[in-house]
Coordinates of C-alpha atoms and ligand atoms in Angstrom, one line a residue:
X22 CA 34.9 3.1 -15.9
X23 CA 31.8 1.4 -17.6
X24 CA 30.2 5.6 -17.5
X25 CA 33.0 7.6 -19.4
X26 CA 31.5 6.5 -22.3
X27 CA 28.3 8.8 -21.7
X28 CA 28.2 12.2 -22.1
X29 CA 26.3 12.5 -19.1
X30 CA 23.9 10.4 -16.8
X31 CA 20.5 10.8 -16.1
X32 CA 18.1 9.7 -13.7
X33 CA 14.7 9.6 -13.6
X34 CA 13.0 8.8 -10.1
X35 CA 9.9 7.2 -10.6
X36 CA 8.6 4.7 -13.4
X37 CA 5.3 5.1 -13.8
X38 CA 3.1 6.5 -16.7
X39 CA 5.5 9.7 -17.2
X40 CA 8.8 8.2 -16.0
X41 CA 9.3 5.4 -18.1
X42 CA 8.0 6.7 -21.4
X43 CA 9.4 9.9 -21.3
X44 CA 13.0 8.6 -20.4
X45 CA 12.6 6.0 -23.2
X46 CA 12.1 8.5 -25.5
X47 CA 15.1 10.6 -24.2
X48 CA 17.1 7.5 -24.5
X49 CA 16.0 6.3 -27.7
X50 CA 16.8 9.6 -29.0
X51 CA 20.2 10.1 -27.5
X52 CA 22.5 7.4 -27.1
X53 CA 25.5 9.5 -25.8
X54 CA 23.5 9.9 -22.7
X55 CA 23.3 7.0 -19.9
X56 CA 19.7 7.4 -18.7
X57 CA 18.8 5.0 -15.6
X58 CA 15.1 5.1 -14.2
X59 CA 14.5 3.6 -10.8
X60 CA 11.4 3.0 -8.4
X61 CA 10.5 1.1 -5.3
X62 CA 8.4 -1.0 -6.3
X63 CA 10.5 -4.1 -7.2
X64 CA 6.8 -4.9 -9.1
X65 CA 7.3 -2.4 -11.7
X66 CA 11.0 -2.5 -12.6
X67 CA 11.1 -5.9 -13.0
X68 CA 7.9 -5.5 -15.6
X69 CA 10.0 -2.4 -17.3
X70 CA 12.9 -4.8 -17.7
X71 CA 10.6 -7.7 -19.1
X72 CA 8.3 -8.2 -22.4
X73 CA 5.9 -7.2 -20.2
X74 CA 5.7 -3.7 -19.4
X75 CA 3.9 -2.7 -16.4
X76 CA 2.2 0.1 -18.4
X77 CA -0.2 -0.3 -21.8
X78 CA 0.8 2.2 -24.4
X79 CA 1.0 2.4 -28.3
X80 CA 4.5 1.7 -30.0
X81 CA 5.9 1.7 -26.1
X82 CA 7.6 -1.3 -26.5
X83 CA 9.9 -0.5 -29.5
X84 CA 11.0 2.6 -28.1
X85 CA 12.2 0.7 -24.8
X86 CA 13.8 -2.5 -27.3
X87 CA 15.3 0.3 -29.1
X88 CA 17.3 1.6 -26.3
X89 CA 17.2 -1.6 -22.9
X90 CA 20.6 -2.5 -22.0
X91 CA 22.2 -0.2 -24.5
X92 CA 21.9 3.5 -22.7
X93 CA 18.7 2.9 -20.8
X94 CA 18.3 0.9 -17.7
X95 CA 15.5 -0.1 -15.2
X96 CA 16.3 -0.4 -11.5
X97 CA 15.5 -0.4 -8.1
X98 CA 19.2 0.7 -6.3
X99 CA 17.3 4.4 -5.9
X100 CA 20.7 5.5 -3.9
X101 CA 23.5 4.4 -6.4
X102 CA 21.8 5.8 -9.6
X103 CA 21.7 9.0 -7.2
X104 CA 25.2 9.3 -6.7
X105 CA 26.2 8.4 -10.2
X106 CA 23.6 11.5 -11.6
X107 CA 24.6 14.9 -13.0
X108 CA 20.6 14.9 -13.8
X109 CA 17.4 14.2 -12.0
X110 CA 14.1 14.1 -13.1
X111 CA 11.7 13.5 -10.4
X112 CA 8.9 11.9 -11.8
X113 CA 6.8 10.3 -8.6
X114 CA 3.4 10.3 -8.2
X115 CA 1.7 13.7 -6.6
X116 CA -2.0 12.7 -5.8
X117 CA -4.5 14.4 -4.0
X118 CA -4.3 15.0 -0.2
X119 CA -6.4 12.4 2.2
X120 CA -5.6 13.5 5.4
X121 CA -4.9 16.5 7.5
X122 CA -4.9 20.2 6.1
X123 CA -6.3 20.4 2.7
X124 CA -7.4 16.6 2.5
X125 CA -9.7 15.8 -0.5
X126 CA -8.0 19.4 -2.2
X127 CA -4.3 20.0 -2.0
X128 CA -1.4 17.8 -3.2
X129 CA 0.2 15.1 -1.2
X130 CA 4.3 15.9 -1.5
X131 CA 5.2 13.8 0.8
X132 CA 6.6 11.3 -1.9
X133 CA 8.4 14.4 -3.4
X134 CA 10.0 15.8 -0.2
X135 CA 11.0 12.2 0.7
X136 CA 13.0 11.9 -3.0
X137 CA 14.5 15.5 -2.8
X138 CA 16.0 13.9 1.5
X139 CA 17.1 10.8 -0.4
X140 CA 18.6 13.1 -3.1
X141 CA 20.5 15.2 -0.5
X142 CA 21.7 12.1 1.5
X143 CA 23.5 10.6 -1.7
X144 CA 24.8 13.5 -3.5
X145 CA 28.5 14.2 -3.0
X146 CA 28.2 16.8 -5.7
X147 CA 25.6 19.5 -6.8
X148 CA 23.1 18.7 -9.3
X149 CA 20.4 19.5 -11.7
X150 CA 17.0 18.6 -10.1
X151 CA 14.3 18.7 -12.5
X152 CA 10.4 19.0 -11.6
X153 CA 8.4 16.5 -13.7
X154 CA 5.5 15.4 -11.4
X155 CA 2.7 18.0 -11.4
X156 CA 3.4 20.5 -8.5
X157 CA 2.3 23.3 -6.7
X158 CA 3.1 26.3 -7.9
X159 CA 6.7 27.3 -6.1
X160 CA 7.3 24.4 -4.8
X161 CA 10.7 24.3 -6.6
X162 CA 11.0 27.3 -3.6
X163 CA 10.2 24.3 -0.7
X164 CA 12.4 22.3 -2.7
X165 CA 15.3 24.1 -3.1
X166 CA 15.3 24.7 0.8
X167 CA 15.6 20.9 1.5
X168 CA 18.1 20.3 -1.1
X169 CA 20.2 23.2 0.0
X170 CA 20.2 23.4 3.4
X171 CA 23.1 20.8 4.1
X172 CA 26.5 20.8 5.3
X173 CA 28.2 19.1 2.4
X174 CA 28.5 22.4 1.1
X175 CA 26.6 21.5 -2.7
X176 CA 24.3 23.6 -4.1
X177 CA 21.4 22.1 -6.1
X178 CA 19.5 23.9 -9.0
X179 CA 15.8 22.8 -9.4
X180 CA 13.9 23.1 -12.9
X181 CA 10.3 22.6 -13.5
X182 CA 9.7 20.8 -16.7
X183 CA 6.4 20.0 -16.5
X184 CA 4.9 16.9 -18.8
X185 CA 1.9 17.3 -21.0
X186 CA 1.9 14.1 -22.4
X187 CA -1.6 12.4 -22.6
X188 CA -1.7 8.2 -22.1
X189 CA -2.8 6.5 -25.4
X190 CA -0.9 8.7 -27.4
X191 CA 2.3 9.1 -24.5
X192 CA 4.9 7.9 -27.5
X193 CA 3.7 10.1 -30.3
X194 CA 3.3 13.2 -27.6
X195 CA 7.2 13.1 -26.6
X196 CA 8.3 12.4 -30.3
X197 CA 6.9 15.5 -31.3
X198 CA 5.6 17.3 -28.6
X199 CA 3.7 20.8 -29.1
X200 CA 5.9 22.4 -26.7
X201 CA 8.9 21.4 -24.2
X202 CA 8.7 23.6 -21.3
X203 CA 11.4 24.3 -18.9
X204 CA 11.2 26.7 -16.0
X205 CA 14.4 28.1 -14.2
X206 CA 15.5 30.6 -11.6
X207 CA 16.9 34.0 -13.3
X208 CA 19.8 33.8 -11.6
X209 CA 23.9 32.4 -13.4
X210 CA 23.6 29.4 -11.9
X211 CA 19.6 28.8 -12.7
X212 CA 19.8 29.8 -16.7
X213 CA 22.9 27.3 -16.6
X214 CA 21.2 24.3 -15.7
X215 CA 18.1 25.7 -18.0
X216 CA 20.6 25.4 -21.3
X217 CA 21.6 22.0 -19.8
X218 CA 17.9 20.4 -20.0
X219 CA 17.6 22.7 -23.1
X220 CA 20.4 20.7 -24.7
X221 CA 18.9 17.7 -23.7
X222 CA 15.5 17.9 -25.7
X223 CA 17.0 20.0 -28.4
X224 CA 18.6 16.4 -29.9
X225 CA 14.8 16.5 -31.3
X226 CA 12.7 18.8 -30.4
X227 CA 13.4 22.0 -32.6
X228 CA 14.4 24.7 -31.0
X229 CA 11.0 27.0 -31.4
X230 CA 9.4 24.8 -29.4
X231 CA 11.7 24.5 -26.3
X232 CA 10.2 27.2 -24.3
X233 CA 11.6 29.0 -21.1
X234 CA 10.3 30.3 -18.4
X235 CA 10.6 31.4 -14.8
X236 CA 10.2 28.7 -12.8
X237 CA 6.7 29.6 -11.3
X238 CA 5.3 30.1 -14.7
X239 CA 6.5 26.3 -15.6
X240 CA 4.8 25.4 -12.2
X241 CA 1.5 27.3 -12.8
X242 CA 1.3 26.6 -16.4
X243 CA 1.4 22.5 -16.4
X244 CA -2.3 23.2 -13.6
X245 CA -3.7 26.0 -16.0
X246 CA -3.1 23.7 -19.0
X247 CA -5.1 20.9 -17.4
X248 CA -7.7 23.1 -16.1
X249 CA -8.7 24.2 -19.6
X250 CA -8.3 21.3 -21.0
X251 CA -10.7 19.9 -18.6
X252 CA -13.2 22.9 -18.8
X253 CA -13.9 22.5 -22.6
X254 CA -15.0 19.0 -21.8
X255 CA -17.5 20.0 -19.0
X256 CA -18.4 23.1 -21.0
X257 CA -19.3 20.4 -23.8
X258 CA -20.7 17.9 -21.7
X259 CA -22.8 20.7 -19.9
X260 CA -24.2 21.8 -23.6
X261 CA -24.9 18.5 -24.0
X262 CA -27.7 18.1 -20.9
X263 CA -29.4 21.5 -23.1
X264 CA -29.1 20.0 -26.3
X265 CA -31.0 16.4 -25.0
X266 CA -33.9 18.9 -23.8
X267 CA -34.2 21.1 -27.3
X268 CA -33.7 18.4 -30.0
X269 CA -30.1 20.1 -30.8
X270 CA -27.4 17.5 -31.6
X271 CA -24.2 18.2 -29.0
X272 CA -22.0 16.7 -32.0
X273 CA -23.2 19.2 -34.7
X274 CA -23.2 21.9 -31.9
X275 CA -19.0 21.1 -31.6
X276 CA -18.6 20.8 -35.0
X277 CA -20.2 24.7 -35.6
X278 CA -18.3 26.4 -32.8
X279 CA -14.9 23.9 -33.3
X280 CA -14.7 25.8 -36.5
X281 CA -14.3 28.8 -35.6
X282 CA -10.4 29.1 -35.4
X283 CA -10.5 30.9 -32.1
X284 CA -12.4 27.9 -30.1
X285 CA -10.7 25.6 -32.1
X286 CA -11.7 21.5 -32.5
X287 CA -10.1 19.4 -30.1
X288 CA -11.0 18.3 -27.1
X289 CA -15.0 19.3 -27.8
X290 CA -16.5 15.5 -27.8
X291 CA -18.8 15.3 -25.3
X292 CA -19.2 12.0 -23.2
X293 CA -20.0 10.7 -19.7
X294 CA -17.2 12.5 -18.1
X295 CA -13.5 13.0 -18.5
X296 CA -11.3 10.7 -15.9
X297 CA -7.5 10.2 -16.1
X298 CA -5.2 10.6 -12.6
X299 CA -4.5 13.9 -13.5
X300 CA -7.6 16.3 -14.3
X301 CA -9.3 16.0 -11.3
X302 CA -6.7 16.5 -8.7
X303 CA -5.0 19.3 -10.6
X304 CA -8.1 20.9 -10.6
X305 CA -8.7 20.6 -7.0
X306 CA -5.2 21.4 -6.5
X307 CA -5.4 24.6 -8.1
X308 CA -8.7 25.6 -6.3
X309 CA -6.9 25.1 -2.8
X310 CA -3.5 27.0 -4.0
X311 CA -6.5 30.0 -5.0
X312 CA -8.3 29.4 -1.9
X313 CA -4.8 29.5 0.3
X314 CA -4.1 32.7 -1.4
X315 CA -7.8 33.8 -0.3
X316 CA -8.8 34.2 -4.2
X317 CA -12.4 32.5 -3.3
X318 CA -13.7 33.9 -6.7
X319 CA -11.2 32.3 -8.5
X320 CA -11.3 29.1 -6.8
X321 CA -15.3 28.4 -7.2
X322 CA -14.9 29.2 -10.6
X323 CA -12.3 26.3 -11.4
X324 CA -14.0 23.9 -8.8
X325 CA -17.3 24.4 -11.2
X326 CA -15.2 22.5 -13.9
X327 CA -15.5 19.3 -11.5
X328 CA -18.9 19.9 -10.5
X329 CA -20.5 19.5 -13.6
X330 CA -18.4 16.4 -14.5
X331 CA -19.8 14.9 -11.5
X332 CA -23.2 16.0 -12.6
X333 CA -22.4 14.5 -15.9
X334 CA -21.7 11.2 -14.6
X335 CA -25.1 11.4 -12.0
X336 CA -27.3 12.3 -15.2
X337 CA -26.2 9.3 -17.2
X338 CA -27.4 6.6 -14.7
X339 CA -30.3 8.9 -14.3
X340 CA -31.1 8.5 -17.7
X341 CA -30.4 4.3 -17.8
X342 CA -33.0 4.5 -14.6
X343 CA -35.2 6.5 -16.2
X344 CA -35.9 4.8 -19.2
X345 CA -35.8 0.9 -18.0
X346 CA -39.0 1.7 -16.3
X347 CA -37.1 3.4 -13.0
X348 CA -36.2 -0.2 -12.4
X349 CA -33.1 -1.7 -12.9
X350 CA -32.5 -3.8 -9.5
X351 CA -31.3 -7.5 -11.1
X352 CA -30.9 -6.4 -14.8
X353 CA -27.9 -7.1 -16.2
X354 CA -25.9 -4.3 -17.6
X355 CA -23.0 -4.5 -19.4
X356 CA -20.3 -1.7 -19.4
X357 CA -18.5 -1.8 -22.8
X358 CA -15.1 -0.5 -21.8
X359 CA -13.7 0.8 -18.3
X360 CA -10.6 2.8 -19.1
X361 CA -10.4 6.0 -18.4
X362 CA -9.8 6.6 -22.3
X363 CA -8.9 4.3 -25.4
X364 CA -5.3 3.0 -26.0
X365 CA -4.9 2.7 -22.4
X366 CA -5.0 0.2 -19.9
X367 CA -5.2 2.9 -16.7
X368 CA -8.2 3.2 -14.8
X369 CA -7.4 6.1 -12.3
X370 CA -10.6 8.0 -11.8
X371 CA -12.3 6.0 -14.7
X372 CA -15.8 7.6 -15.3
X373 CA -16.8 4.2 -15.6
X374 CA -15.9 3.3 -11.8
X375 CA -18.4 5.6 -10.4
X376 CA -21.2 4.7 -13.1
X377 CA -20.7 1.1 -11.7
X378 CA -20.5 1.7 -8.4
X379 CA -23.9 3.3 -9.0
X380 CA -25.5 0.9 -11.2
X381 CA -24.7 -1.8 -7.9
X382 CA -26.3 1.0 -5.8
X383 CA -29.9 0.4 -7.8
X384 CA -28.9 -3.3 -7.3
X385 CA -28.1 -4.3 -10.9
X386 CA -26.0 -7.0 -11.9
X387 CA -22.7 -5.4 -13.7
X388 CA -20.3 -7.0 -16.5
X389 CA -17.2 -5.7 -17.2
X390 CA -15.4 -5.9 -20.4
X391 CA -12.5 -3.9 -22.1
X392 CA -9.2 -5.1 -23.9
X393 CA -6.9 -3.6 -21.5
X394 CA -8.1 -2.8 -18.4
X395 CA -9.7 -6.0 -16.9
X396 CA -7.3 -5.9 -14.2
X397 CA -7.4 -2.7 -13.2
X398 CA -10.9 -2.9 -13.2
X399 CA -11.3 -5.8 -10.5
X400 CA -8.8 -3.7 -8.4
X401 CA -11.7 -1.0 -8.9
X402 CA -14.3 -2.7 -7.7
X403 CA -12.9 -5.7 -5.6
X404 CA -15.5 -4.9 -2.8
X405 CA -18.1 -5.9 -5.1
X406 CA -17.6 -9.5 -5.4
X407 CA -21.2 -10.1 -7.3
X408 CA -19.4 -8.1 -10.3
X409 CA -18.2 -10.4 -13.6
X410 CA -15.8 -9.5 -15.8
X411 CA -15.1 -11.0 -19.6
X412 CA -12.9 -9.8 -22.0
X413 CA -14.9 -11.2 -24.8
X414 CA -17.8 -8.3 -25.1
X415 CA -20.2 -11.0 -26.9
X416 CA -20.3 -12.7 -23.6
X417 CA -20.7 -9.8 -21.7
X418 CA -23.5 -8.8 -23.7
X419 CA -25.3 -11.8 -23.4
X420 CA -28.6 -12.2 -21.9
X421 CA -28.3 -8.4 -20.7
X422 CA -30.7 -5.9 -21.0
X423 CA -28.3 -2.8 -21.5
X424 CA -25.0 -2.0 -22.4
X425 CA -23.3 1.4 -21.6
X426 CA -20.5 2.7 -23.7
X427 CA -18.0 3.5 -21.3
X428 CA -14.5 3.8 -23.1
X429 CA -14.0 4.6 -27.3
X430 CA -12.2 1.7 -27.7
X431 CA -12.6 1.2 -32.0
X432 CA -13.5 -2.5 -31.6
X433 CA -16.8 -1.5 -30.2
X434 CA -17.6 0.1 -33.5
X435 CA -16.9 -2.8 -35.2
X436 CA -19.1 -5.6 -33.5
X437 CA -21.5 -7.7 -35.0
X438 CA -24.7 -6.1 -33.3
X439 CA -27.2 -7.8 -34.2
X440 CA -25.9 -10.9 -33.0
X441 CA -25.3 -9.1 -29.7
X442 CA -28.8 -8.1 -29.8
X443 CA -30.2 -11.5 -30.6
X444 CA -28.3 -12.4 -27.5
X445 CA -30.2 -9.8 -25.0
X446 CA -33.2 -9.2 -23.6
X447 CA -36.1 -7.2 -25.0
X448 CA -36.3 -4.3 -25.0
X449 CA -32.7 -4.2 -25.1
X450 CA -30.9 -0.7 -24.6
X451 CA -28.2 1.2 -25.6
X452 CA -26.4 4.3 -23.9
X453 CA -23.1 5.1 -25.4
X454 CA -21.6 7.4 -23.0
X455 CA -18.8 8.0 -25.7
X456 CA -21.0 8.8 -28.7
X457 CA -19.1 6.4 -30.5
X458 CA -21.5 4.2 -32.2
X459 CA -23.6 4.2 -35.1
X460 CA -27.0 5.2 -33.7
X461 CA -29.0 4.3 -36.5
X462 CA -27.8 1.2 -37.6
X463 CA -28.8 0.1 -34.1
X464 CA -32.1 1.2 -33.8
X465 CA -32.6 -0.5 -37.5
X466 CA -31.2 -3.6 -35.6
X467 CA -33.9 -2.9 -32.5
X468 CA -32.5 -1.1 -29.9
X469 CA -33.4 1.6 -28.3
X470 CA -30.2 3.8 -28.2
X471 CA -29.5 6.9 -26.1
X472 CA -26.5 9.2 -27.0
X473 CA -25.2 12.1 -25.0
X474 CA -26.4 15.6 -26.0
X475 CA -28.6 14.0 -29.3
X476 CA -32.6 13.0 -29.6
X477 CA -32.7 9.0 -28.1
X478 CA -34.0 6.6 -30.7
X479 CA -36.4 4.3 -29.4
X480 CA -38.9 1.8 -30.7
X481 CA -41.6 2.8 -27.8
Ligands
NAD524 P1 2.6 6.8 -11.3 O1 1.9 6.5 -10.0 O2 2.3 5.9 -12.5 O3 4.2 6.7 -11.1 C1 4.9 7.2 -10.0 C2 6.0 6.2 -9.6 O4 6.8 6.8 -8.6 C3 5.4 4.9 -9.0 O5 5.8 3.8 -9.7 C4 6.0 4.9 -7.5 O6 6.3 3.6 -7.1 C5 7.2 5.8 -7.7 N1 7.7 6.4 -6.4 C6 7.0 7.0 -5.5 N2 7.8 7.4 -4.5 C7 9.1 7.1 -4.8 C8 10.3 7.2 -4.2 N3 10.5 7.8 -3.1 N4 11.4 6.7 -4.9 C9 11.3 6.0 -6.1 N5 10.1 5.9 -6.7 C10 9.0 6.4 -6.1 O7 2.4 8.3 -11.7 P2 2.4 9.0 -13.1 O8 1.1 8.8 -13.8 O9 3.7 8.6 -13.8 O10 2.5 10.5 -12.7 C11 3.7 11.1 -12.1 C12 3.6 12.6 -12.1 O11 3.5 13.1 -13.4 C13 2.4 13.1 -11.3 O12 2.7 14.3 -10.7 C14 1.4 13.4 -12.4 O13 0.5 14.4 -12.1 C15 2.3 13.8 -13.6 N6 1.8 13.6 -14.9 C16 1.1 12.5 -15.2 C17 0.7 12.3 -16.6 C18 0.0 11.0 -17.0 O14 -0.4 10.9 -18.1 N7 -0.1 10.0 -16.1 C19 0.9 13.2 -17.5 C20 1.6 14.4 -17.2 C21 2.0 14.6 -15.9
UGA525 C1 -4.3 14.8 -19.9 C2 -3.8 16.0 -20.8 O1 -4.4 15.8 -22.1 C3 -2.3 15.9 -20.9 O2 -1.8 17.0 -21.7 C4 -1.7 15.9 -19.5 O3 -0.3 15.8 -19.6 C5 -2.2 14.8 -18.7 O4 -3.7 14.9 -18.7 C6 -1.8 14.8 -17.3 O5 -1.3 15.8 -16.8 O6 -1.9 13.7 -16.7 P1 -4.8 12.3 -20.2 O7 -5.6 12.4 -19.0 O8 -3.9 11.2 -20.4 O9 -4.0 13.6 -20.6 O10 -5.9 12.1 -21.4 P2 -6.8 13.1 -22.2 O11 -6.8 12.7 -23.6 O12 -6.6 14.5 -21.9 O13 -8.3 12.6 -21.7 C7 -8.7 12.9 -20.4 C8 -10.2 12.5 -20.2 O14 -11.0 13.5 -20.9 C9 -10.5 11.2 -20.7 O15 -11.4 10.5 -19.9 C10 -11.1 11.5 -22.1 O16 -12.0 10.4 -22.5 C11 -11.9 12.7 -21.8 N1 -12.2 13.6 -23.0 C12 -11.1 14.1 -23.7 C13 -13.5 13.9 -23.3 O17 -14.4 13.4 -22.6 N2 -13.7 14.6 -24.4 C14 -12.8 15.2 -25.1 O18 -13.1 15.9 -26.1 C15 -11.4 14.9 -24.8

């Protein structure tokens, strides 16, 4: 009885980074729609339906106090929210192949095919299926042929409507995202369920920016978007190595091409190397989908994009051996920061995992420190039990003899260094793999600093 008074009822399967945000948002914008977003892990609901939520993310929490308890709930009965849906976004996680054909390359569906069986086994009615995990291109055809071939005689429509969200900034991103996408089959019954979704985000997103598409375009698009987002950052960060051999600053390099209105000035900064769940294995993804389809041009080309951020990450330790006297066996080294990015607590391919890892390779002692991502980090690195972690970076600083810059976060800006450098020892270094900091002032204070892509400044 408690449902006639929605519209309609959505679910979302899946409550991680894209799941619950994006179905806060829908709820918080639309309270004629009953929007219910389950997992299994008993772990996370129970943190979405707490103070607590299981995922850092600016202004997060508002949206979900808006709209908790009202037209938005968090729960783990995957099979009831099924049957009561007219709407499902699947929204679990799609990570990289470790096993079998494809390992290390192509995407691991098997949480996706498992979702689509557990849709079919509780549907007593057709329904809307929308794509919101990254996938495959035609996949939605694989989909289709799980979710339809049963003898209840319902037919299923599946959408892609990729996210583009980025974490940090997830809440803004869906208020006023640069573009919905939705891709549909051409057929009655396709563009029908298309106009559904369309309705959906049209309660505020205007309708310019509601884009259709078939649905392999949708597919195709979310991989190409991350592929060149990726690609300016390794283009960058590969300018940068030139730049540190021909006294040309990487920063003012950006800043001349970023003006030009057809490169455009986001996404140019260089830094130790781009991380995030998704870049990585939607690259890799996309190389085996243009391997599989024997494009071996095409797939070199895109696996280049990963190369050089590996090469980035290799030439920054390289440089921290280099100049501490191709020793650093005992040092301590502090890594300021081990998200993946600021304003985010996630660690999923976190440049700063493999930089540790190979700072404990050369045998030096490493200490953690970032607001938000402590926890994540001793996950990270759990096999390492001489690491130390402290969320103060004053401690971690002290008595070491570098500190790498590993995330943005603003409060590093705003330290007080010279008591940090009173605190190390001498000579006391500074790499900021985020070219966040204010080189100058440092080396005024007495370190020796070394940016990305920009001369070092050092008192020897
Ligand atoms: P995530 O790991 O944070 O969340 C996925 C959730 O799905 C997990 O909580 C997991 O327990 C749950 N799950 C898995 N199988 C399930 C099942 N059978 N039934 C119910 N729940 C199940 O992943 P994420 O970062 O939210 O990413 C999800 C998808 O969105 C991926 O395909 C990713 O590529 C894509 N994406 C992510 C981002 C991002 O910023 N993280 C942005 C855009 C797109
Ligand atoms: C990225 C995309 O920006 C989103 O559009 C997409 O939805 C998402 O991936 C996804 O599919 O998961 P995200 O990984 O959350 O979002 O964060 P970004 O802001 O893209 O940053 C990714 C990495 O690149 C970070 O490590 C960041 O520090 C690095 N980066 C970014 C740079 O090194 N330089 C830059 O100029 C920009």
């Amino acid at each position: 009885m408690e449902e006639k008074k929605f519209k309609r009822s959505i679910l979302c399967i899946g409550a991680g980074y894209v799941g619950g945000p994006t179905m806060a948002v829908i709820a918080a914008k639309c309270p004629q729609y009953k929007i219910t977003v389950v997992d299994i892990s008993l772990d996370r609901i129970n943190a979405w339906n707490s103070e607590s939520l299981p995922i850092y993310e600016p202004g997060l929490y508002d949206v979900v106090k808006i709209a908790r308890g009202r037209n938005l709930f968090f729960s783990t009965d995957v099979e009831g929210a099924i049957s009561d849906a007219d709407v499902i976004f699947v929204s679990v996680n799609t990570p990289t192949k470790t096993f079998g054909a494809g390992a290390g390359k192509a995407a691991d569906l098997q949480y996706w095919e498992k979702t689509a069986r557990t849709i079919v086994k509780c549907s007593s009615e057709g329904k809307i299926i929308v794509e919101k995990s990254t996938l495959p291109v035609r996949t939605a055809r694989a989909m289709e042929r799980i979710l339809n071939a049963n003898d209840k005689n319902i037919h299923f429509e599946v959408l892609s409507n990729p996210e583009f969200l980025a974490e940090g900034t997830a809440v803004e991103d869906l208020y006023n995202p640069d573009r919905v996408l939705i891709g549909s089959q051409e057929t009655e019954t396709g563009l029908k369920a298309r106009d559904v979704l369309v309705e959906i985000y049209a309660n505020w997103v205007p309708h310019e920016q509601i884009l259709t598409s078939n649905v392999w375009s949708a597919e195709l698009s979310k991989l190409t978007a991350n592929a060149f987002l990726a690609q300016r950052i390794s283009s960058i960060n590969s300018i940068s190595a030139l730049c540190e051999k021909t006294e040309a600053n990487v920063n003012e390099v950006a800043k001349a091409i970023g003006m030009d209105n057809r490169i455009g000035n986001r996404f140019l900064k260089a830094s130790v190397g781009f991380g995030g769940s998704c870049f990585k294995k939607d690259i890799l993804n996309l190389v085996y989908i243009c391997e599989s389809y024997g494009l071996d041009h095409v797939a070199r080309y895109w696996e280049a994009v990963i190369t050089m951020n590996d090469y980035q990450k290799d030439r920054f330790v390289a440089t921290m051996l280099r100049v501490m006297f191709n020793t650093i066996a005992g040092k301590k080294i502090a890594l300021f920061g081990f998200a993946f990015k600021a304003d985010t607590g996630d660690t999923r391919e976190s440049p700063a995992i493999d930089i540790a890892k190979k700072l404990i390779e050369e045998h030096a002692v490493v200490t953690v420190t970032d607001p938000k991502a402590l926890e994540n980090a001793r996950k990270d690195l759990n096999e390492f039990h001489a690491v130390q972690y402290d969320s103060d970076p004053y401690l971690a600083a002290q008595g070491a003899h570098a500190i790498a810059v590993m995330t943005e976060w603003d409060l590093y800006r705003d330290l007080d260094y010279r008591k940090i450098y009173d605190a190390m020892e001498k000579p006391a270094f500074i790499f900021d793999g985020r070219n966040t900091l204010d080189h100058r002032k440092l080396y005024e204070i007495g370190f020796n600093v070394f940016p990305l892509g920009m001369n070092a400044r050092k008192h020897f």
